[in-house]
């Protein structure tokens, strides 16, 4: 899902630090240890390292961002929001902080807040297709189908090879009871990524809506 891709994007954020002090060098090492743990899926260990970073350097923005993403992966969106609030306070022009906070708000069903945060992310980085796709997903979850389609269209305009955006748009079409349009988008998503499991599942559902059970079963088998 695109939302998780956005979260992982935080792991490789560049960071700028003043050189020369032992405290800063130690914080940097602990931060990198946290990143390595998080990339391996060792989330509790990663959080422990980010805790140490923040204790040593409470202005280390990336540690708040990554700890927030780890909390999100653990299903703790309230803690994610708390960390991202602080990251945004410290660096209000970091687009990924807003997008990750949007993810957390969305997980809690607070779609209006989530969409507002994605608006901020897009304002700060208007050429990043993932943000439009993520907002499209949130719009769809909020029942705002036409704005969702518009966001997916924009994501595809920016990156025509973005398989996730075709899948998201297809999901919107399914919600609008337009399975034929969904199949077209899912065909493209699968062409771009033959191992895109959820696209096969969605296309199976679309075939079922159209009464084409043979094709539906074939996609279930592929998924």
Short mmCIF file of C-alpha atoms in Angstrom, two decimals:
data_model
loop_
_atom_site.label_atom_id
_atom_site.label_comp_id
_atom_site.label_asym_id
_atom_site.label_seq_id
_atom_site.Cartn_x
_atom_site.Cartn_y
_atom_site.Cartn_z
CA UNK A 1 0.00 0.00 0.00
CA UNK A 2 1.23 3.45 -0.84
CA UNK A 3 0.88 4.67 2.72
CA UNK A 4 3.54 2.26 3.91
CA UNK A 5 5.82 3.28 1.08
CA UNK A 6 5.52 6.83 2.26
CA UNK A 7 6.43 5.76 5.78
CA UNK A 8 9.53 3.91 4.61
CA UNK A 9 10.58 7.04 2.74
CA UNK A 10 11.24 8.69 6.07
CA UNK A 11 13.97 6.20 6.88
CA UNK A 12 16.41 7.72 4.41
CA UNK A 13 15.86 11.39 5.08
CA UNK A 14 19.09 13.36 4.87
CA UNK A 15 19.94 15.26 7.99
CA UNK A 16 22.11 18.28 8.64
CA UNK A 17 24.09 18.61 11.83
CA UNK A 18 26.76 20.91 13.12
CA UNK A 19 30.04 18.98 13.08
CA UNK A 20 32.51 18.57 15.82
CA UNK A 21 30.92 17.68 19.14
CA UNK A 22 30.94 14.24 20.68
CA UNK A 23 27.26 14.56 21.57
CA UNK A 24 26.21 15.15 17.98
CA UNK A 25 28.42 12.37 16.63
CA UNK A 26 27.00 9.91 19.15
CA UNK A 27 23.43 10.93 18.33
CA UNK A 28 24.12 10.39 14.64
CA UNK A 29 25.43 6.88 15.27
CA UNK A 30 22.41 5.97 17.38
CA UNK A 31 20.12 7.38 14.70
CA UNK A 32 21.76 5.20 12.06
CA UNK A 33 21.45 2.18 14.34
CA UNK A 34 17.75 2.96 14.66
CA UNK A 35 17.38 3.14 10.89
CA UNK A 36 19.06 -0.24 10.49
CA UNK A 37 16.76 -1.80 13.07
CA UNK A 38 13.70 -0.26 11.43
CA UNK A 39 14.68 -1.45 7.96
CA UNK A 40 14.93 -4.98 9.37
CA UNK A 41 11.49 -4.71 10.95
CA UNK A 42 12.90 -4.61 14.49
CA UNK A 43 10.62 -1.79 15.51
CA UNK A 44 10.91 -1.91 19.28
CA UNK A 45 14.70 -1.88 18.99
CA UNK A 46 14.50 1.02 16.54
CA UNK A 47 12.29 3.01 18.89
CA UNK A 48 14.73 2.41 21.73
CA UNK A 49 17.54 3.88 19.63
CA UNK A 50 15.45 6.89 18.61
CA UNK A 51 14.59 7.42 22.28
CA UNK A 52 18.31 7.66 23.01
CA UNK A 53 18.85 10.08 20.12
CA UNK A 54 16.10 12.41 21.33
CA UNK A 55 17.31 12.25 24.91
CA UNK A 56 20.78 13.30 23.73
CA UNK A 57 19.61 15.81 21.12
CA UNK A 58 15.95 16.92 21.45
CA UNK A 59 16.21 18.88 18.17
CA UNK A 60 17.04 15.84 16.01
CA UNK A 61 13.99 16.06 13.74
CA UNK A 62 14.56 12.84 11.82
CA UNK A 63 14.50 10.82 15.03
CA UNK A 64 10.97 12.08 15.78
CA UNK A 65 9.93 11.32 12.19
CA UNK A 66 11.29 7.79 12.19
CA UNK A 67 10.07 6.98 15.68
CA UNK A 68 6.64 8.16 14.57
CA UNK A 69 6.74 5.89 11.53
CA UNK A 70 7.79 2.95 13.73
CA UNK A 71 4.87 3.61 16.06
CA UNK A 72 2.57 3.68 13.02
CA UNK A 73 3.90 0.31 11.88
CA UNK A 74 3.16 -1.02 15.37
CA UNK A 75 -0.42 0.24 15.16
CA UNK A 76 0.02 3.12 17.60
CA UNK A 77 -1.16 6.16 15.61
CA UNK A 78 -1.65 8.32 18.69
CA UNK A 79 2.08 8.10 19.44
CA UNK A 80 2.84 8.69 15.76
CA UNK A 81 0.89 11.94 15.83
CA UNK A 82 2.64 13.10 18.98
CA UNK A 83 6.08 12.59 17.42
CA UNK A 84 5.12 14.19 14.12
CA UNK A 85 3.60 17.17 15.89
CA UNK A 86 7.03 17.76 17.39
CA UNK A 87 8.83 17.15 14.08
CA UNK A 88 6.59 19.71 12.38
CA UNK A 89 7.10 22.19 15.20
CA UNK A 90 10.86 21.87 14.78
CA UNK A 91 10.86 21.84 10.97
CA UNK A 92 7.53 23.04 9.57
CA UNK A 93 8.55 22.71 5.91
CA UNK A 94 9.32 18.97 5.91
CA UNK A 95 6.61 17.54 3.65
CA UNK A 96 7.00 13.92 4.70
CA UNK A 97 6.15 14.78 8.29
CA UNK A 98 2.74 16.01 7.17
CA UNK A 99 2.16 12.97 4.95
CA UNK A 100 3.03 10.59 7.76
CA UNK A 101 0.80 12.44 10.20
CA UNK A 102 -1.95 12.17 7.58
CA UNK A 103 -1.44 8.41 7.59
CA UNK A 104 -1.87 8.30 11.35
CA UNK A 105 -4.99 10.48 11.28
CA UNK A 106 -6.40 8.26 8.54
CA UNK A 107 -5.73 5.13 10.58
CA UNK A 108 -7.82 6.67 13.36
CA UNK A 109 -10.65 7.56 10.96
CA UNK A 110 -9.96 11.29 11.19
CA UNK A 111 -10.10 11.82 7.45
CA UNK A 112 -10.62 15.57 7.44
CA UNK A 113 -7.44 16.05 9.48
CA UNK A 114 -5.63 13.53 7.30
CA UNK A 115 -6.61 15.32 4.10
CA UNK A 116 -5.56 18.68 5.53
CA UNK A 117 -2.14 17.26 6.32
CA UNK A 118 -1.83 15.83 2.81
CA UNK A 119 -2.79 19.25 1.46
CA UNK A 120 0.18 20.67 3.37
CA UNK A 121 2.49 17.95 2.07
CA UNK A 122 1.41 18.64 -1.51
CA UNK A 123 1.82 22.39 -1.04
CA UNK A 124 5.41 21.79 0.07
CA UNK A 125 6.16 19.22 -2.64
CA UNK A 126 3.64 19.53 -5.48
CA UNK A 127 5.49 17.23 -7.89
CA UNK A 128 5.53 14.06 -5.77
CA UNK A 129 3.06 11.54 -7.20
CA UNK A 130 2.89 9.51 -3.99
CA UNK A 131 1.31 12.41 -2.13
CA UNK A 132 -1.52 12.77 -4.63
CA UNK A 133 -2.11 9.02 -4.57
CA UNK A 134 -2.15 9.02 -0.78
CA UNK A 135 -4.61 11.90 -0.70
CA UNK A 136 -6.71 10.11 -3.27
CA UNK A 137 -6.83 7.07 -1.03
CA UNK A 138 -7.85 9.21 1.94
CA UNK A 139 -10.50 11.01 -0.13
CA UNK A 140 -11.89 7.64 -1.14
CA UNK A 141 -11.98 6.47 2.47
CA UNK A 142 -13.85 9.67 3.35
CA UNK A 143 -16.42 8.98 0.62
CA UNK A 144 -15.19 11.88 -1.54
CA UNK A 145 -14.96 9.90 -4.75
CA UNK A 146 -14.69 12.64 -7.37
CA UNK A 147 -11.82 14.44 -5.59
CA UNK A 148 -10.21 11.02 -5.13
CA UNK A 149 -10.32 10.37 -8.88
CA UNK A 150 -8.85 13.79 -9.54
CA UNK A 151 -5.95 13.07 -7.20
CA UNK A 152 -5.28 9.70 -8.81
CA UNK A 153 -5.37 11.31 -12.24
CA UNK A 154 -2.79 13.84 -11.07
CA UNK A 155 -0.55 11.12 -9.64
CA UNK A 156 -0.64 9.25 -12.95
CA UNK A 157 0.05 12.43 -14.90
CA UNK A 158 3.19 12.95 -12.81
CA UNK A 159 4.25 9.29 -13.01
CA UNK A 160 2.56 7.18 -15.68
CA UNK A 161 4.33 4.05 -14.39
CA UNK A 162 3.00 4.38 -10.83
CA UNK A 163 1.16 1.08 -10.37
CA UNK A 164 -0.23 2.03 -6.96
CA UNK A 165 -2.06 5.01 -8.43
CA UNK A 166 -3.86 2.84 -10.99
CA UNK A 167 -4.87 0.47 -8.21
CA UNK A 168 -6.13 3.33 -6.04
CA UNK A 169 -8.14 4.78 -8.91
CA UNK A 170 -9.58 1.33 -9.61
CA UNK A 171 -10.60 1.08 -5.96
CA UNK A 172 -12.49 4.35 -6.34
CA UNK A 173 -14.21 3.07 -9.48
CA UNK A 174 -15.28 -0.05 -7.58
CA UNK A 175 -16.78 2.16 -4.88
CA UNK A 176 -18.68 3.99 -7.63
CA UNK A 177 -19.95 0.65 -9.02
CA UNK A 178 -17.96 1.09 -12.23
CA UNK A 179 -16.15 -2.26 -12.54
CA UNK A 180 -15.34 -1.89 -16.24
CA UNK A 181 -13.27 1.21 -15.57
CA UNK A 182 -11.67 -0.54 -12.60
CA UNK A 183 -10.59 -3.48 -14.75
CA UNK A 184 -8.84 -1.15 -17.19
CA UNK A 185 -6.82 0.44 -14.42
CA UNK A 186 -6.06 -2.89 -12.76
CA UNK A 187 -4.87 -4.33 -16.07
CA UNK A 188 -2.36 -1.49 -16.21
CA UNK A 189 -1.34 -1.86 -12.56
CA UNK A 190 -0.65 -5.57 -13.10
CA UNK A 191 1.20 -4.90 -16.36
CA UNK A 192 3.48 -2.56 -14.45
CA UNK A 193 3.90 -4.92 -11.49
CA UNK A 194 3.18 -8.60 -12.09
CA UNK A 195 3.48 -9.35 -8.36
CA UNK A 196 0.95 -6.73 -7.27
CA UNK A 197 -1.23 -9.03 -5.16
CA UNK A 198 -3.89 -6.53 -4.14
CA UNK A 199 -4.41 -5.56 -7.79
CA UNK A 200 -5.28 -9.16 -8.63
CA UNK A 201 -7.66 -9.26 -5.66
CA UNK A 202 -9.34 -6.03 -6.73
CA UNK A 203 -9.62 -7.19 -10.33
CA UNK A 204 -11.17 -10.44 -9.14
CA UNK A 205 -13.77 -8.40 -7.28
CA UNK A 206 -14.41 -6.30 -10.39
CA UNK A 207 -14.89 -9.43 -12.51
CA UNK A 208 -17.33 -10.75 -9.90
CA UNK A 209 -19.32 -7.52 -10.05
CA UNK A 210 -19.54 -8.04 -13.81
CA UNK A 211 -20.68 -11.66 -13.46
CA UNK A 212 -17.47 -13.04 -14.98
CA UNK A 213 -16.69 -15.73 -12.45
CA UNK A 214 -14.08 -17.56 -14.54
CA UNK A 215 -11.87 -14.49 -14.81
CA UNK A 216 -12.48 -13.73 -11.13
CA UNK A 217 -11.26 -17.18 -10.08
CA UNK A 218 -8.21 -16.88 -12.32
CA UNK A 219 -7.21 -13.67 -10.55
CA UNK A 220 -7.80 -15.24 -7.14
CA UNK A 221 -5.44 -18.03 -8.17
CA UNK A 222 -2.81 -15.49 -9.26
CA UNK A 223 -3.08 -13.56 -6.01
#
